[in-house]
Amino acid sequence: MPETTPRAPRGPSGLAFGGDYNPEQWPRDVWDEDARLMREAGVNLVSVGIFAWSLLEPAPGAHEFGWLDDVLDLLHANGVRVDLGTPTVAPPAWFYRAHPDALPVTADGTRFSFGSRGAICHSNADYRAAAADITTRLAERYADHPALAMWHVHNEYGVPVSACYCDSCAAHFRRWLARTYDSVDALNEAWGTAFWGQRYASFAEIDPPRATPTVGNPAQALDYRRFADATLRENFVMERDILHRLAPGVPVTTNFMTALSQCDSVDYWAWGREVDVVTNDHYLITDGRRTHVNLAMAADLTRSVAGGAPWLLLEHSTSGVNWQPRNPAKAPGQMARNSLAHVARGSEGALFFQWRQSRRGAEKFHSAMLPHGGTDTRVWREVVELGAAVEALGAVRGTRTEADVAVLWDWQSWWAQNLQWHPSEDHDPRERADAFYEALYDRHLTVDFAHPEADLSAYPLVVVPALYLMTEAAGANLRDYVENGGTLVVSYFSGIVDEHDAVHDGPVPGPLRDVLGLTVEEFNPLPAGGGVRLRGPGGAELTGDVWTEFVVPRGAETVWTYTDGLVARRPAVTRNRLGRGTAWYLSTRLAPAALDVLLGAAAEDARIAPRAALPRDVEVVRRSGDSGSYLFAVNHTASDAKVPLEAPGTELLTVERAAGRLAVPAEAVRVVRLDG
Ligand code: GLA
Ligand code: ZN
């Protein structure tokens, strides 16, 4: 990408505030009111035109840009910058009449119909040509528009259709395989096709992993996920390159959804390298868990995908959404806590889906900045208040969130781990990642996520929740990390298979045997609802569930021992000294509170000083950089809290001096710019 492309939306300094703006859903007289109210709320950035293809090109080749010209001019006149969409996630009805093959096909052969959005076969040549054409025309027309801050390509690649299984995708897949493997014999070896007589004589014989009578080849399924992800990325890069060429200097983004519960089909490590600005959409999943912990995790993952650099929250909700089984409203103050918690973890602003709540269509019950009830509403008043808060925090722009520890994460391992016929369906890698994250959050440690092959030397502690797929290179990386003084915590079912889902040669866990100083002779998952007891230092007891193993120490010391079941008297938790570092291994599933015991011991090895006593659910995060050092305190509890300050400073939302212990009222946020 050109050196000159900025890594943030072009526009005024300070943080961004706004949302998706869909004026095409409203008569023109509403637009003037929109502009006036955007000024009132302090909106300075909106995403426009994401779904507007059928309005920009109502018939093939017949373009109508006049209305969009007017929208951009109006926004510009009101000081609002535009994140301009390429509408390629929603091709018009006429396009599908002409090219019915562009509708995607499921693994069992169902072809989707028009009438929603995102119904796209990304291998389809007609789709690619049409997407390139509308992108070119938008870039030619708006490259120099003064309102243009950033391009918003497509929408949420990877959902609602993560892969298509049509004949055109089959042909594309074969070409991808031929590029990836030197020969069909190399593929046969990698996929283990000697098993169940699946050997191929040529690439031409290979299909996508369509419906099969019983379990299909896991390596084929894993490669198809890689292929589907790469195909989406090809189309993003195609649009991005058109935009870079025709509008040099304007950054290009596409909105990610890093929360696994919202999109798990794209490898954001790879995507993060392709965009100029990492942007994310985040929605609270109200399934009874602590939503602010899940939010923090998604924000940390987004920042990590951005390489630690600032990113931008492009969508979240002011209140309830409309697509979960039950969609509660946010409590008073919760929206601001959510928004500013994202800012604490590196977002350069807070944008929402959407500006004005729709009256028609599938999302009319989704909250917005300007609700059906208009300005005399709680949501609107909180939006205006938040706009002022975001403005007051402008100085944090460009600063970086400081992390304490790293958690390894890899989408490819996640894909492999979710393939069928594994030792226990009760083991869920996402649950393990969530649980370790939650335990670290409760220790008030800020987490960076890291790719298993990334440089880990900056982190005193690295946690590996359940990294089933681990390359030899990743194993060597972890070994170096520990030998050079790092502290590693590894959870069970890590380091099992290589990049082709083949079990590493020799005893499990292949690339981790030396670093952990042990082998695992057998997995012994527990019956549904079953538990297992562990005894540790000083006779302390813990209970695990779901998983146990026959661990054989080969150098590691046993710290906790199983006391019942088939694994009684065998090691449950081990610790191995290697070089200047230490590697812990945990062979059962512990809930976050029990994990804390283990993480406490590992944190001691890592010489991470315990955080000054902070109440649970009072989140403290630091951002720092050229403009200074900022402490964010987010109080998710119903009680007032005190947060110790390491230096005096100025609280930016109240503009009051703060020293010693910072008062953070119940459910409030405080941000102190520390002196010095
Ligand atoms: C996604 C989409 C938006 C909207 C919201 C609703 O993030 O990008 O267009 O549908 O969900 O929550
Ligand atoms: Zn297809």
PDB file of C-alpha atoms and ligand atoms in Angstrom, residues 121 164 166 169, ligand 2:
ATOM      1  CA  CYS A 121     -20.473 -15.832  -4.540  1.00  0.00           C
ATOM      2  CA  CYS A 164     -19.958 -20.670  -1.216  1.00  0.00           C
ATOM      3  CA  CYS A 166     -20.929 -23.566  -6.239  1.00  0.00           C
ATOM      4  CA  CYS A 169     -16.001 -21.770  -6.377  1.00  0.00           C
TER       5      CYS A 169
HETATM    6 ZN    ZN B   2     -19.545 -19.752  -5.475  1.00  0.00          ZN
END
